[in-house]
CSV table of C-alpha atoms in Angstrom, one decimal:
chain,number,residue,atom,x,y,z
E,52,UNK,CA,19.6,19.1,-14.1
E,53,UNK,CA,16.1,19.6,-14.0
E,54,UNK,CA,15.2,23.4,-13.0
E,55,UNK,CA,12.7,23.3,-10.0
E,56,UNK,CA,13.0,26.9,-8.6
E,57,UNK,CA,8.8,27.1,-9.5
E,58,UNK,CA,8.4,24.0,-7.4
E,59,UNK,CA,4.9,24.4,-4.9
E,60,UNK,CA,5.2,22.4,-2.1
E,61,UNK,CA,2.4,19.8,-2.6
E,62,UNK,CA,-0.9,19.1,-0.4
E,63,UNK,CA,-1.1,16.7,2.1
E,64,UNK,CA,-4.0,14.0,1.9
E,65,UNK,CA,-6.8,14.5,3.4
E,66,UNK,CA,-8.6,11.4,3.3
E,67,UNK,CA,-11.2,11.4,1.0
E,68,UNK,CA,-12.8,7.9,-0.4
E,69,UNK,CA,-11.0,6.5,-3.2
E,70,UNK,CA,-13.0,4.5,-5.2
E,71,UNK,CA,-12.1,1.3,-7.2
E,72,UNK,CA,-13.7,-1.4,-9.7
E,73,UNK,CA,-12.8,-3.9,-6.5
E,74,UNK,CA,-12.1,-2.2,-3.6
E,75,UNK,CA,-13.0,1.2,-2.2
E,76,UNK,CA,-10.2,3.2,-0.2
E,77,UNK,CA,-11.5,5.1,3.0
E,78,UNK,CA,-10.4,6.7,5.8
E,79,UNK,CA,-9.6,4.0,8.9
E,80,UNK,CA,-13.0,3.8,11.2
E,81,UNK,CA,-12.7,1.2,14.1
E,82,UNK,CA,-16.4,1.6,15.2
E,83,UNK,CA,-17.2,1.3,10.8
E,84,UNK,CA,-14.4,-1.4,10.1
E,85,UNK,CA,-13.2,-3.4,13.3
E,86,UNK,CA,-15.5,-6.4,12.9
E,87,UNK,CA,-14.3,-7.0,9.1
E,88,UNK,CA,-10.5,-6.1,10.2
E,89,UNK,CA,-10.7,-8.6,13.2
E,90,UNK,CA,-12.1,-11.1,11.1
E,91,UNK,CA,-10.0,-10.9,8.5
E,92,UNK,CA,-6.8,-10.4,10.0
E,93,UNK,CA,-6.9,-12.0,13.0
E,94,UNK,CA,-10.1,-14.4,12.1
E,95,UNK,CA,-10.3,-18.0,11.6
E,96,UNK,CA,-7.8,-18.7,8.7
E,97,UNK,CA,-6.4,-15.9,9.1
E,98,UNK,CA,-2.4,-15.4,7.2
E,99,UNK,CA,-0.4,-16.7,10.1
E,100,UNK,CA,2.5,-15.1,8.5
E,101,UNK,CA,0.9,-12.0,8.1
E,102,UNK,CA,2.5,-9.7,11.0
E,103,UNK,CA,6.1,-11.5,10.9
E,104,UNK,CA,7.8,-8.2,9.6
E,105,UNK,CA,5.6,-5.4,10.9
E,106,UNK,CA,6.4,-3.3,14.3
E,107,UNK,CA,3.6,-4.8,15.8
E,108,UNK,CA,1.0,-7.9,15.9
E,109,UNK,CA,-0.1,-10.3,16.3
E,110,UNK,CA,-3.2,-9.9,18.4
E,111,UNK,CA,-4.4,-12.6,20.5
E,112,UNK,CA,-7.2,-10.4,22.2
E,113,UNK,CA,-9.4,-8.3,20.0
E,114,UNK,CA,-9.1,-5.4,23.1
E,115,UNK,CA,-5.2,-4.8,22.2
E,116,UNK,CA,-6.7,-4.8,18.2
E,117,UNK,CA,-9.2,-2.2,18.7
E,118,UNK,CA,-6.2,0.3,20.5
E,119,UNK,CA,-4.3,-0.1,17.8
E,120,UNK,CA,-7.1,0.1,15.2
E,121,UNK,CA,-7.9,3.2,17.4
E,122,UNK,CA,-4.1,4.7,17.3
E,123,UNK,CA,-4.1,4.7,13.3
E,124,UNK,CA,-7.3,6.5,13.1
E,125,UNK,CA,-6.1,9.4,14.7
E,126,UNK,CA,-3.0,9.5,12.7
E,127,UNK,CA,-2.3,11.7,10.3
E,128,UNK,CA,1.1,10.7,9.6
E,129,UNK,CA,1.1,7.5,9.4
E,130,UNK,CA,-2.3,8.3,7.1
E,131,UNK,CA,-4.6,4.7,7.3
E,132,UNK,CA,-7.2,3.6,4.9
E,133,UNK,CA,-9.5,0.8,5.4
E,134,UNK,CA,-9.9,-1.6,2.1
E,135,UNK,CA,-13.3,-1.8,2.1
E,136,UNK,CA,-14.1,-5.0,-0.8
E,137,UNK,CA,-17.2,-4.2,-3.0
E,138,UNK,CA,-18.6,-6.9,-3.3
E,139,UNK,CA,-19.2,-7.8,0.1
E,140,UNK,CA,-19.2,-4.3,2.1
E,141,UNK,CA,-16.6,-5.6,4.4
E,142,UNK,CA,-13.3,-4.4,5.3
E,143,UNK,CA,-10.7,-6.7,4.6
E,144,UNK,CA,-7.6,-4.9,4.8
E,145,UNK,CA,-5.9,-1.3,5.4
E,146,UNK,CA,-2.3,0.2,4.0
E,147,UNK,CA,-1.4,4.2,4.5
E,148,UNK,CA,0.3,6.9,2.9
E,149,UNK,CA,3.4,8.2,5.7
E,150,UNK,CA,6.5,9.9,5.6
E,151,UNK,CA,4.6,12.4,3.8
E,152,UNK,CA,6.6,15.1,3.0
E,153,UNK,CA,5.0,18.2,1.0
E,154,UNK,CA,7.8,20.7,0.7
E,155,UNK,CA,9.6,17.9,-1.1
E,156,UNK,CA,6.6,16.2,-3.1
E,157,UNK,CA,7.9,12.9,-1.9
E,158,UNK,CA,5.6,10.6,-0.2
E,159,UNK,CA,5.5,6.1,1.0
E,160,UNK,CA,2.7,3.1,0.7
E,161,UNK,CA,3.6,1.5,3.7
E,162,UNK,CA,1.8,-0.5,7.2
E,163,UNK,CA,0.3,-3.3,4.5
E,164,UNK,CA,-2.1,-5.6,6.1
E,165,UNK,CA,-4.5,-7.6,3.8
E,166,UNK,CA,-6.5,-10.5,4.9
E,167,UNK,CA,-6.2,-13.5,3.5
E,168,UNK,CA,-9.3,-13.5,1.5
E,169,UNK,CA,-7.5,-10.2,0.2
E,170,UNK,CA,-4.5,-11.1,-0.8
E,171,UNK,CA,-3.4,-12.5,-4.2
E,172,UNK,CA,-6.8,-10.3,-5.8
E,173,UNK,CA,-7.4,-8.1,-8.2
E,174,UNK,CA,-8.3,-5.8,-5.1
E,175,UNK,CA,-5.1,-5.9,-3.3
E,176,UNK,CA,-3.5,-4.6,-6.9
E,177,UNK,CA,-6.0,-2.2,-6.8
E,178,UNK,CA,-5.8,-0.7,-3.6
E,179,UNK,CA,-2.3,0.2,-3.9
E,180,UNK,CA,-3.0,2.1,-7.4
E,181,UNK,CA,-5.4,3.9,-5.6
E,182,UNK,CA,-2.7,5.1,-3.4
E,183,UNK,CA,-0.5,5.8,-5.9
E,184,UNK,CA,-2.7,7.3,-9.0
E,185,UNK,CA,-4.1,10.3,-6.3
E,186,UNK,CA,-0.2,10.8,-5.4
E,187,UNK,CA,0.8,11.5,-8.7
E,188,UNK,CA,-2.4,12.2,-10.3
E,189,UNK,CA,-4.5,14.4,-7.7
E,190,UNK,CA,-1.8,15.5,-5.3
E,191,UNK,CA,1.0,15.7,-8.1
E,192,UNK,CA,3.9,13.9,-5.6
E,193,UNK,CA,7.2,13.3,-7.6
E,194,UNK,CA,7.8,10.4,-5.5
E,195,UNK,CA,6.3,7.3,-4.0
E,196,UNK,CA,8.4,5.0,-2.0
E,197,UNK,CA,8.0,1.5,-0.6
E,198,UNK,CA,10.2,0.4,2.1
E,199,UNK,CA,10.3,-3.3,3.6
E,200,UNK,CA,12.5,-5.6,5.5
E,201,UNK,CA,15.1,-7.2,3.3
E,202,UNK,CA,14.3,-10.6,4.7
E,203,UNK,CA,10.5,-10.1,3.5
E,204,UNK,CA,10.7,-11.7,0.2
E,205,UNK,CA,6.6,-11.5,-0.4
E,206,UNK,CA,6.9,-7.4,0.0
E,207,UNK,CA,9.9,-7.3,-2.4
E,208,UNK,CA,8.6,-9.6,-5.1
E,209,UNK,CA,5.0,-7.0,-4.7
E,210,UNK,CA,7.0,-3.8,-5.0
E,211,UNK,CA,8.7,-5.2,-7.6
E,212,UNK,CA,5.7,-6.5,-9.6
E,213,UNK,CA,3.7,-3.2,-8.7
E,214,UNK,CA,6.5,-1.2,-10.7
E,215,UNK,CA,8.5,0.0,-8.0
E,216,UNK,CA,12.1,0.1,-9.1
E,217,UNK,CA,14.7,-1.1,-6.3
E,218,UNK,CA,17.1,1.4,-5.3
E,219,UNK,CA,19.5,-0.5,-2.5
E,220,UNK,CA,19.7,-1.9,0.9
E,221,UNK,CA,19.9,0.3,4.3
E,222,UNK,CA,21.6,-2.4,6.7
E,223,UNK,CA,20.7,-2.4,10.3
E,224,UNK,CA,18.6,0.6,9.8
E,225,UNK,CA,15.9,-0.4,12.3
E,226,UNK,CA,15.6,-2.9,15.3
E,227,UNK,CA,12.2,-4.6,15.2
E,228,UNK,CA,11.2,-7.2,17.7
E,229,UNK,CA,14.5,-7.4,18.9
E,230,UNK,CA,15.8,-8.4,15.6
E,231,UNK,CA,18.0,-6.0,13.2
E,232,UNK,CA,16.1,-5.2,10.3
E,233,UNK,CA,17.8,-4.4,6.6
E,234,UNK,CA,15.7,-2.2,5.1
E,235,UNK,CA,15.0,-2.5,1.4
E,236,UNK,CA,14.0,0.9,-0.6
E,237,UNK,CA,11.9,0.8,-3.5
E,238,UNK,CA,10.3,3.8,-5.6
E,239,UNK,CA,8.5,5.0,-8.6
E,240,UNK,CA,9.1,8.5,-10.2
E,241,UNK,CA,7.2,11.1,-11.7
E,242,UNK,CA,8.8,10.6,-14.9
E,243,UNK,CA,8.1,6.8,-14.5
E,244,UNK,CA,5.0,6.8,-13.6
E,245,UNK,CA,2.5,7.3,-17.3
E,246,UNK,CA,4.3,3.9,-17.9
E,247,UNK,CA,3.1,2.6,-14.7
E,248,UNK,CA,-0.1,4.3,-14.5
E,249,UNK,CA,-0.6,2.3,-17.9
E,250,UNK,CA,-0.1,-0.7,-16.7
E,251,UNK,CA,-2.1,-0.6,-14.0
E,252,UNK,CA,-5.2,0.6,-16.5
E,253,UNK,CA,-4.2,-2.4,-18.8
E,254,UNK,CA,-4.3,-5.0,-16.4
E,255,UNK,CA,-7.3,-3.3,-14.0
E,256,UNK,CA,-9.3,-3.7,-17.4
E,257,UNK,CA,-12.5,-5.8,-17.2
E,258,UNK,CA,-11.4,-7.3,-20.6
E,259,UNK,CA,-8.2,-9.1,-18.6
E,260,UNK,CA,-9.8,-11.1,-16.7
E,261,UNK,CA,-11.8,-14.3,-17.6
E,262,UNK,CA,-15.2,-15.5,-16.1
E,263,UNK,CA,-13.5,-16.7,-13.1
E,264,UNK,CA,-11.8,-13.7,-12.4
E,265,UNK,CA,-8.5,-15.0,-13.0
E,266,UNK,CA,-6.1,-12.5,-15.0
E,267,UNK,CA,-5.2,-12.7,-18.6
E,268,UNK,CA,-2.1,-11.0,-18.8
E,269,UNK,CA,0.5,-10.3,-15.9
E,270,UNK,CA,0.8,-6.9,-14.2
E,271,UNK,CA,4.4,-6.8,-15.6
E,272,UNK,CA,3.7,-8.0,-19.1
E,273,UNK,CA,1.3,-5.0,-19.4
E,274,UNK,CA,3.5,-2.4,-18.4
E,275,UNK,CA,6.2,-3.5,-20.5
């Protein structure tokens, strides 16, 4: 067994800006980030399937949008970042550490909402290493989890692909929308993680992806 009587209990995240190559991490600002967030999650061409397994969404009305933008701001557990993309200054997307639990150094991605023009990027990747290198890097967490409903087959292949290792099924652990919700829990260890953390640097690389953009060798590929 692994002796932790020296344990500390860890700090909490305070929100400072975590920059990437892509994407830069900061702390949720409707008045700063509401026009980008609207637009791209609620926008024209918006991901219609975007809100089908989250406690709350979609929002018809942008006055509903703002409230909630508004409610995650002054959270501190959930903790919400805006995904702010680089290259056009715009917020396209926000995620959030929660169930952050010092004494324990254990600690969740979770409340994943990129906009389309977000998703399936090199700054979607990015934004959740963000997350996860100041966990185990800055903060020195021994565990990051990522919990999604069972039935959400895009957020189990991304854990998956992200190097989250699955760990079971909670059935009917949650009633959301009226519907039962089987909860599928994910996570990546301390002693895991310089294998993931490599990865991550491999494929962030500038060297990995072509003139287009487009990636030369998979996430998974890299780690391995």
């Amino acid at each position: 067994m692994t002796d932790l009587s020296h344990w500390q209990p860890r700090p909490t995240p305070d929100h400072s800006p975590l920059p990437g190559r892509f994407v830069r991490l900061e702390a949720l600002d409707p008045a700063r980030h509401g026009d980008g967030l609207w637009q791209a999650l609620q926008g024209p061409g918006h991901d219609a399937r975007l809100w089908d397994y989250l406690p709350y969404g979609p929002f018809a009305e942008r006055a509903p949008f703002e409230a909630w933008l508004a409610a995650n701001a002054a959270s501190r557990d959930p903790l919400f970042y805006a995904v702010v993309d680089l290259a056009s200054g715009r917020a396209t997307g926000l995620l959030s550490y929660l169930r952050i639990t010092p004494k324990d150094g254990v600690i969740e991605i979770g409340h994943i909402a990129f906009g389309q023009p977000m998703q399936r990027t090199p700054g979607s990747t990015e934004a959740v290493w963000l997350l996860a290198r100041h966990a185990f890097d800055d903060l020195g967490y021994r565990r990051l989890e990522w919990k999604c409903n069972a039935a959400n087959t895009r957020s189990m292949r991304a854990a998956e692909r992200l190097g989250f290792q699955y760990e079971g099924l909670f059935r009917q652990h949650m009633i959301v929308k009226g519907e039962n919700r089987d909860t599928a829990w994910f996570s990546i260890i301390d002693g895991e993680w310089p294998g993931v953390r490599a990865g991550f640097e491999r494929w962030l690389a500038v060297d990995n992806f072509d003139g287009e953009g487009r990636q030369r060798q998979s996430l998974e590929a890299l780690r391995g």
